[in-house]
Amino acid sequence: MHRTGLSLGIHQLEHTQPSSRLNHHHHHHSTTTASTNYLHTLSSSHLSQHHQDLQIESITMNQFPHGWGRPRDDVYGAYDNSYLNESQPITHTQRPIVTGTSVLGVKFKDGVIIAADNIASYGSLARYDNVERLLQVGTHTVVGAGGDISDMQYLHLLLDNLLIKEQYPADDHQLYAPQVHTYISRVLYQRRNKFDPLWNSILTAGADPKTSEPFLSYVDLKGTTYSAPALATGYGAHLAIPILRRHVADEEAVSNLTQEDAQKLVEECMKVLWYRDARSGVKYSWAIITKDGVTTGSKEIENQSWKFAEMIKGYGAQNI
Amino acid sequence: MASSYLLPHSQPNVHPTTASQPRQHHWSPYTENGGCILGIAGKDYVIIAGDTRSSEGYSINTRTARKVYDIGSGLILGVVGMSADGEELVRKVARKIDDYKRNHDKHITVAAAAVMLSRILYQKRFFPYYCQPLLGGLDEEGVGAIYSYDYVGSFEREQSRAYGAAASLITPFLDNQINFKNQFVPGSNGEEPRPKVDLSKEQVEKIVKDAFTSAVERHIEVGDGLQLVTIVKGVRAEGEEEDEDEREKTAGGGVISEVMSDLKKD
Amino acid sequence: MFRNNYDNDSVTFSPQGRIFQVEYALEAIKQGSAAVGLRSKTHVALVALKRNAEELGSYQKKIIPIDKHLGVALAGLSPDARVLSNFMRQQSMASRLLYKRPVPVARVVNAIADKAQVNTQHYGKRPYGVGLLIAGVDETGPHLWEFQPSGQILEYFGAAIGARSQSARTYLERSFESFPDVSRDELVLHGLKALRDTLQQDRELTTENTSIAIVGIGEDLKQYDGPRVKRFLDLLGEDGTRSQRAARLDTAMDVGGGADDDDDELAGLLGPGEGTSAMDTTE
């Protein structure tokens, strides 16, 4: 433990004052003034019985080359670095907390329709029932988010700021859906690289103001991106996509799909999700983006039927 | 003892269900998007083909995802694995190839690009890109080159290579059809191996299509469409200027073209 | 003997309200060989005269491609141009990476303008000694900008910088009204004619000393040097301009002499009918 011959006095000191070197080094904490004084008093009075003042300094001082002149660890205890750690430990999202469920998007011949319900769940609790999960970004883009609501709202903040900055030059340049989608995908991929993901699945929908070309793209918490004529996040990927693909299998089908049909299709899918996804809500927001801009609205699931499914083919026992 | 519940569970896949027990949620930054790529180098051409299905688990995300990219300077790059990492890799390589052109006022050679790609992969040795790339191009002699890599940058120039979900299905087929493994001269009673020959681009294109149509039958993650990208030695179009600027010529003098075709979607 | 006490740094105004270091930087541009830029409805062209310092040396690069949709021509200190073009390239690549959008021309030009302005307002710094013509195409069509070390940027239908560039401007001023509707080749031809007017009497435009870059809507920037310039020089031909040029040289030859501030600002073509008329004709 001790490397040089030490007098008894030092040992006693060690037992009575194993406190941190921080105290000895005064300043930093006003609350330690008392103990600092105590230490000084104690050391001088105690040691002066055997040593000169000059020697006291050399004995309590580290004599080894690597720590010369610093207080000895075996006298004062190891240096307490804790005051340096002023910030909290870094925490990363390990799982989503308050979540939104599916987002649906369908391209049609002169635009895109996107929809998401207004429920935010806390586990199985329908915690908030009036949450807007669609965000208009600029004039021809709507971003819909599933997954963690707080991460979504943070992303909304980023997008708001992005849009404000984009308007500073006041030129004729604007961010449209492809650019917004790329930006979001960069943000999400960079966060996954930091092991601190934004826990969302996001659809970006838009239309080109000049060509009317519809745009629909997906990105999620790992930065995975893809595009398709119809996209859905969460349970929608399992429940709605099969229905949607029946109507818009490819880009050719997109160019034949009218806005009215697309709307009906989304209504139908939202109803299926309302029936089968326990985390879904009866009220949802929708947005249609064409070359003329964004139209938004809110809707409730209509013509619901909760009758016993006995006679419906595919459920229960039946003789064909 | 407090540490006992931090030990691995004796039974695998049993998750704690009560709130009193700490719940560890393991998040992985990686995912796997299926699909398959295949590269074959010929005497004066290169082919890299890939299917266009992108999936996650049992869900098909899209049927129209490209896996082979034109990365500039007459080079192509196929990537399979995690698409987000793959696309990032492609962006990075394409950017570096463009930088090279700008800094040196000439196109990078496929051999130099191959080393560069290796370095890019190795830079992320401890958080690797989860994707397997195939680099294709014509070398300075105009001969086709395929470079294949592992996740962390080990690489090798090869004649042919299949990567991705159906690699294990396609590789033996390639051994047989490209390298004539287990083929013998007729009448030699299985004694004399069939000598290797240079296959034409047309022959190889057929082999590629057969490889994919077969893989589609047996692997759920492969299908939807086939993207076939080829590089052939550039032929000067009629009326084109005689004195071509060196800058316009790629190192191997290759011209890239792409053909899309259908694969089964079930 | 008169000595200027107000040109030791770029942060001190002279009593006349001038910052001499910035004006000297403008002089540095005039030391460089000429570069011409011009714009139609669909294209922007840069045409520049390369110089070789000595017979044994190579020609100085005058056109720097930045991106597929963007390129610059320079006059003045080429190392300074490298710094600026590297910065522009960074901006351009960042825009592509983050938004998958080719950087809007005006924005990247503003970015270098801000950069240049800083150098005129901090002690110990010096202004960039280079002028740039920036040609690019974006969402809003083709654009031609001029950048000056003062941080001043202006958009033009046609512009010229560098040695004896006034002659080129004179040509552009006379003919710019036809530019919007001319073809790609005709645009370059106008550029070559303008550039030719900057030559000394015994010089010619050759495949060695001429550099061309063109970018258009839906058409990537393409640079022509060496033998590939020949096609354009052939278009230029010998169509009687030689004598006209000789006549013009007598009256409108640019001299890199004293700075005529006011005229300089108006020089070039700010818009239809806004061009300057007579410039310094002192020989």
GROMACS .gro file of C-alpha atoms in nm, chain C:
model
  283
  587MET     CA    1   0.641   6.181  -5.400
  588PHE     CA    2   0.287   6.072  -5.340
  589ARG     CA    3   0.235   5.764  -5.132
  590ASN     CA    4  -0.094   5.597  -5.067
  591ASN     CA    5  -0.146   5.555  -4.693
  592TYR     CA    6  -0.477   5.376  -4.721
  593ASP     CA    7  -0.384   5.055  -4.893
  594ASN     CA    8  -0.198   4.869  -4.622
  595ASP     CA    9  -0.493   4.656  -4.529
  596SER     CA   10  -0.838   4.578  -4.653
  597VAL     CA   11  -1.022   4.723  -4.354
  598THR     CA   12  -0.934   5.088  -4.391
  599PHE     CA   13  -1.133   5.324  -4.607
  600SER     CA   14  -0.954   5.602  -4.789
  601PRO     CA   15  -1.099   5.949  -4.730
  602GLN     CA   16  -1.269   5.908  -5.068
  603GLY     CA   17  -1.451   5.601  -4.940
  604ARG     CA   18  -1.245   5.350  -5.128
  605ILE     CA   19  -1.087   5.029  -5.010
  606PHE     CA   20  -0.771   5.008  -5.214
  607GLN     CA   21  -0.689   4.645  -5.143
  608VAL     CA   22  -1.019   4.545  -5.296
  609GLU     CA   23  -0.952   4.762  -5.597
  610TYR     CA   24  -0.608   4.608  -5.637
  611ALA     CA   25  -0.776   4.269  -5.635
  612LEU     CA   26  -0.989   4.387  -5.923
  613GLU     CA   27  -0.667   4.481  -6.099
  614ALA     CA   28  -0.545   4.125  -6.049
  615ILE     CA   29  -0.842   4.006  -6.251
  616LYS     CA   30  -0.739   4.233  -6.536
  617GLN     CA   31  -0.394   4.071  -6.533
  618GLY     CA   32  -0.558   3.738  -6.617
  619SER     CA   33  -0.654   3.641  -6.968
  620ALA     CA   34  -1.011   3.700  -7.074
  621ALA     CA   35  -1.312   3.481  -7.010
  622VAL     CA   36  -1.653   3.532  -7.167
  623GLY     CA   37  -1.988   3.399  -7.056
  624LEU     CA   38  -2.323   3.420  -7.227
  625ARG     CA   39  -2.667   3.279  -7.196
  626SER     CA   40  -2.957   3.172  -7.414
  627LYS     CA   41  -3.300   3.047  -7.305
  628THR     CA   42  -3.164   2.693  -7.292
  629HIS     CA   43  -2.788   2.713  -7.249
  630VAL     CA   44  -2.503   2.896  -7.083
  631ALA     CA   45  -2.162   2.897  -7.243
  632LEU     CA   46  -1.822   2.987  -7.106
  633VAL     CA   47  -1.545   3.069  -7.350
  634ALA     CA   48  -1.201   3.150  -7.223
  635LEU     CA   49  -0.856   3.229  -7.346
  636LYS     CA   50  -0.581   3.017  -7.199
  637ARG     CA   51  -0.233   3.158  -7.157
  638ASN     CA   52   0.095   2.983  -7.119
  639ALA     CA   53   0.352   3.175  -6.921
  640GLU     CA   54   0.631   3.052  -7.144
  641GLU     CA   55   0.667   2.838  -7.448
  642LEU     CA   56   0.798   2.547  -7.243
  643GLY     CA   57   0.507   2.546  -7.002
  644SER     CA   58   0.153   2.422  -7.013
  645TYR     CA   59  -0.149   2.643  -7.057
  646GLN     CA   60  -0.325   2.774  -6.748
  647LYS     CA   61  -0.661   2.611  -6.684
  648LYS     CA   62  -0.937   2.866  -6.728
  649ILE     CA   63  -1.252   2.661  -6.678
  650ILE     CA   64  -1.320   2.451  -6.372
  651PRO     CA   65  -1.613   2.212  -6.373
  652ILE     CA   66  -1.788   2.204  -6.035
  653ASP     CA   67  -2.073   1.965  -6.088
  654LYS     CA   68  -2.284   1.819  -6.365
  655HIS     CA   69  -2.486   2.139  -6.382
  656LEU     CA   70  -2.225   2.392  -6.284
  657GLY     CA   71  -1.890   2.530  -6.396
  658VAL     CA   72  -1.678   2.841  -6.360
  659ALA     CA   73  -1.438   3.037  -6.574
  660LEU     CA   74  -1.173   3.242  -6.401
  661ALA     CA   75  -0.954   3.543  -6.452
  662GLY     CA   76  -0.688   3.639  -6.204
  663LEU     CA   77  -0.507   3.431  -5.948
  664SER     CA   78  -0.585   3.070  -6.031
  665PRO     CA   79  -0.487   2.936  -5.685
  666ASP     CA   80  -0.754   3.159  -5.536
  667ALA     CA   81  -0.999   3.022  -5.790
  668ARG     CA   82  -0.913   2.672  -5.678
  669VAL     CA   83  -1.002   2.759  -5.321
  670LEU     CA   84  -1.333   2.904  -5.428
  671SER     CA   85  -1.415   2.623  -5.667
  672ASN     CA   86  -1.333   2.361  -5.405
  673PHE     CA   87  -1.573   2.537  -5.172
  674MET     CA   88  -1.840   2.549  -5.440
  675ARG     CA   89  -1.788   2.181  -5.502
  676GLN     CA   90  -1.836   2.108  -5.133
  677GLN     CA   91  -2.160   2.303  -5.133
  678SER     CA   92  -2.273   2.129  -5.444
  679MET     CA   93  -2.199   1.779  -5.318
  680ALA     CA   94  -2.363   1.855  -4.982
  681SER     CA   95  -2.677   1.962  -5.164
  682ARG     CA   96  -2.683   1.644  -5.366
  683LEU     CA   97  -2.623   1.427  -5.062
  684LEU     CA   98  -2.870   1.591  -4.830
  685TYR     CA   99  -3.150   1.677  -5.070
  686LYS     CA  100  -3.063   1.491  -5.389
  687ARG     CA  101  -3.083   1.834  -5.548
  688PRO     CA  102  -2.823   2.001  -5.767
  689VAL     CA  103  -2.736   2.314  -5.576
  690PRO     CA  104  -2.928   2.619  -5.703
  691VAL     CA  105  -2.680   2.838  -5.891
  692ALA     CA  106  -2.772   3.161  -5.715
  693ARG     CA  107  -2.725   3.000  -5.375
  694VAL     CA  108  -2.377   2.872  -5.433
  695VAL     CA  109  -2.281   3.205  -5.587
  696ASN     CA  110  -2.414   3.384  -5.281
  697ALA     CA  111  -2.213   3.148  -5.065
  698ILE     CA  112  -1.881   3.243  -5.229
  699ALA     CA  113  -1.983   3.608  -5.224
  700ASP     CA  114  -2.028   3.592  -4.847
  701LYS     CA  115  -1.694   3.417  -4.819
  702ALA     CA  116  -1.523   3.686  -5.024
  703GLN     CA  117  -1.686   3.968  -4.838
  704VAL     CA  118  -1.543   3.846  -4.508
  705ASN     CA  119  -1.193   3.898  -4.648
  706THR     CA  120  -1.266   4.263  -4.710
  707GLN     CA  121  -1.363   4.332  -4.353
  708HIS     CA  122  -1.108   4.151  -4.138
  709TYR     CA  123  -0.764   4.276  -4.057
  710GLY     CA  124  -0.489   4.047  -4.177
  711LYS     CA  125  -0.692   3.898  -4.455
  712ARG     CA  126  -0.670   3.978  -4.823
  713PRO     CA  127  -0.943   3.971  -5.082
  714TYR     CA  128  -0.950   3.689  -5.334
  715GLY     CA  129  -0.751   3.796  -5.637
  716VAL     CA  130  -0.978   3.635  -5.886
  717GLY     CA  131  -1.297   3.704  -6.076
  718LEU     CA  132  -1.529   3.424  -6.176
  719LEU     CA  133  -1.797   3.370  -6.433
  720ILE     CA  134  -2.032   3.106  -6.303
  721ALA     CA  135  -2.244   2.914  -6.550
  722GLY     CA  136  -2.509   2.677  -6.432
  723VAL     CA  137  -2.853   2.535  -6.487
  724ASP     CA  138  -3.106   2.467  -6.216
  725GLU     CA  139  -3.482   2.440  -6.159
  726THR     CA  140  -3.521   2.799  -6.273
  727GLY     CA  141  -3.326   2.759  -6.596
  728PRO     CA  142  -2.981   2.860  -6.717
  729HIS     CA  143  -2.789   3.126  -6.527
  730LEU     CA  144  -2.474   3.326  -6.571
  731TRP     CA  145  -2.322   3.509  -6.277
  732GLU     CA  146  -2.018   3.722  -6.230
  733PHE     CA  147  -1.829   3.712  -5.903
  734GLN     CA  148  -1.585   3.978  -5.788
  735PRO     CA  149  -1.338   3.979  -5.499
  736SER     CA  150  -1.537   4.254  -5.330
  737GLY     CA  151  -1.808   3.998  -5.276
  738GLN     CA  152  -2.018   4.160  -5.543
  739ILE     CA  153  -2.218   3.922  -5.755
  740LEU     CA  154  -2.442   4.006  -6.048
  741GLU     CA  155  -2.640   3.800  -6.291
  742TYR     CA  156  -2.587   3.862  -6.662
  743PHE     CA  157  -2.708   3.778  -7.009
  744GLY     CA  158  -2.349   3.811  -7.119
  745ALA     CA  159  -2.034   3.904  -6.932
  746ALA     CA  160  -1.661   3.918  -6.977
  747ILE     CA  161  -1.373   3.944  -6.733
  748GLY     CA  162  -0.996   3.958  -6.762
  749ALA     CA  163  -0.746   4.134  -6.982
  750ARG     CA  164  -0.895   4.352  -7.254
  751SER     CA  165  -1.237   4.216  -7.171
  752GLN     CA  166  -1.396   4.551  -7.251
  753SER     CA  167  -1.370   4.459  -7.617
  754ALA     CA  168  -1.565   4.142  -7.552
  755ARG     CA  169  -1.826   4.333  -7.355
  756THR     CA  170  -1.861   4.574  -7.641
  757TYR     CA  171  -1.931   4.283  -7.871
  758LEU     CA  172  -2.181   4.133  -7.627
  759GLU     CA  173  -2.357   4.462  -7.578
  760ARG     CA  174  -2.409   4.491  -7.950
  761SER     CA  175  -2.541   4.142  -8.000
  762PHE     CA  176  -2.689   4.016  -7.673
  763GLU     CA  177  -3.048   4.083  -7.772
  764SER     CA  178  -3.035   3.790  -8.010
  765PHE     CA  179  -2.887   3.552  -7.753
  766PRO     CA  180  -3.207   3.413  -7.594
  767ASP     CA  181  -3.315   3.233  -7.909
  768VAL     CA  182  -2.986   3.125  -8.060
  769SER     CA  183  -2.883   2.761  -8.087
  770ARG     CA  184  -2.619   2.593  -7.876
  771ASP     CA  185  -2.353   2.630  -8.144
  772GLU     CA  186  -2.448   2.989  -8.224
  773LEU     CA  187  -2.417   3.077  -7.858
  774VAL     CA  188  -2.063   2.943  -7.849
  775LEU     CA  189  -1.992   3.123  -8.175
  776HIS     CA  190  -2.098   3.455  -8.022
  777GLY     CA  191  -1.874   3.373  -7.728
  778LEU     CA  192  -1.578   3.304  -7.955
  779LYS     CA  193  -1.635   3.625  -8.145
  780ALA     CA  194  -1.645   3.820  -7.822
  781LEU     CA  195  -1.333   3.646  -7.699
  782ARG     CA  196  -1.152   3.705  -8.027
  783ASP     CA  197  -1.202   4.076  -7.981
  784THR     CA  198  -0.991   4.064  -7.668
  785LEU     CA  199  -0.688   3.933  -7.855
  786GLN     CA  200  -0.391   4.142  -7.938
  787GLN     CA  201  -0.360   4.213  -8.304
  788ASP     CA  202  -0.105   3.943  -8.377
  789ARG     CA  203  -0.287   3.666  -8.186
  790GLU     CA  204  -0.540   3.407  -8.297
  791LEU     CA  205  -0.783   3.176  -8.127
  792THR     CA  206  -0.638   2.828  -8.159
  793THR     CA  207  -0.719   2.480  -8.035
  794GLU     CA  208  -0.438   2.531  -7.785
  795ASN     CA  209  -0.549   2.854  -7.629
  796THR     CA  210  -0.927   2.826  -7.638
  797SER     CA  211  -1.135   2.660  -7.372
  798ILE     CA  212  -1.511   2.613  -7.394
  799ALA     CA  213  -1.775   2.482  -7.157
  800ILE     CA  214  -2.147   2.451  -7.219
  801VAL     CA  215  -2.430   2.351  -6.993
  802GLY     CA  216  -2.795   2.343  -7.085
  803ILE     CA  217  -3.139   2.244  -6.964
  804GLY     CA  218  -3.131   1.866  -6.942
  805GLU     CA  219  -2.773   1.868  -7.063
  806ASP     CA  220  -2.472   1.813  -6.838
  807LEU     CA  221  -2.181   2.052  -6.840
  808LYS     CA  222  -1.944   1.962  -7.117
  809GLN     CA  223  -1.598   2.100  -7.153
  810TYR     CA  224  -1.408   2.133  -7.478
  811ASP     CA  225  -1.034   2.169  -7.494
  812GLY     CA  226  -0.763   2.095  -7.745
  813PRO     CA  227  -0.865   1.926  -8.069
  814ARG     CA  228  -1.230   1.924  -7.971
  815VAL     CA  229  -1.242   2.300  -7.988
  816LYS     CA  230  -1.165   2.281  -8.357
  817ARG     CA  231  -1.525   2.223  -8.456
  818PHE     CA  232  -1.623   2.552  -8.296
  819LEU     CA  233  -1.326   2.740  -8.432
  820ASP     CA  234  -1.423   2.615  -8.777
  821LEU     CA  235  -1.767   2.766  -8.724
  822LEU     CA  236  -1.598   3.091  -8.646
  823GLY     CA  237  -1.414   3.071  -8.974
  824GLU     CA  238  -1.283   3.379  -9.141
  825ASP     CA  239  -1.615   3.549  -9.200
  826GLY     CA  240  -1.493   3.897  -9.252
  827THR     CA  241  -1.477   3.980  -8.886
  828ARG     CA  242  -1.108   4.026  -8.898
  829SER     CA  243  -1.128   4.368  -9.054
  830GLN     CA  244  -1.417   4.469  -8.836
  831ARG     CA  245  -1.216   4.361  -8.542
  832ALA     CA  246  -0.920   4.563  -8.648
  833ALA     CA  247  -1.142   4.865  -8.678
  834ARG     CA  248  -1.292   4.805  -8.341
  835LEU     CA  249  -0.958   4.766  -8.178
  836ASP     CA  250  -0.873   5.118  -8.271
  837THR     CA  251  -1.163   5.268  -8.085
  838ALA     CA  252  -1.264   5.029  -7.813
  839MET     CA  253  -0.963   4.857  -7.680
  840ASP     CA  254  -0.968   4.788  -7.315
  841VAL     CA  255  -0.671   4.894  -7.115
  842GLY     CA  256  -0.601   4.761  -6.770
  843GLY     CA  257  -0.533   5.110  -6.643
  844GLY     CA  258  -0.704   5.322  -6.379
  845ALA     CA  259  -1.022   5.195  -6.220
  846ASP     CA  260  -1.332   5.370  -6.337
  847ASP     CA  261  -1.555   5.257  -6.058
  848ASP     CA  262  -1.886   5.372  -6.185
  849ASP     CA  263  -1.840   5.238  -6.529
  850ASP     CA  264  -1.717   4.909  -6.396
  851GLU     CA  265  -2.034   4.851  -6.207
  852LEU     CA  266  -2.242   4.908  -6.514
  853ALA     CA  267  -2.015   4.716  -6.744
  854GLY     CA  268  -2.168   4.414  -6.901
  855LEU     CA  269  -2.532   4.357  -6.951
  856LEU     CA  270  -2.748   4.400  -6.650
  857GLY     CA  271  -3.064   4.356  -6.845
  858PRO     CA  272  -3.216   4.458  -7.173
  859GLY     CA  273  -3.100   4.806  -7.254
  860GLU     CA  274  -2.904   4.848  -6.937
  861GLY     CA  275  -2.559   4.793  -7.072
  862THR     CA  276  -2.300   5.065  -7.068
  863SER     CA  277  -2.219   5.253  -7.377
  864ALA     CA  278  -1.869   5.386  -7.400
  865MET     CA  279  -1.606   5.258  -7.169
  866ASP     CA  280  -1.261   5.382  -7.111
  867THR     CA  281  -1.110   5.416  -7.450
  868THR     CA  282  -0.781   5.550  -7.335
  869GLU     CA  283  -0.496   5.361  -7.478
   0.00000   0.00000   0.00000
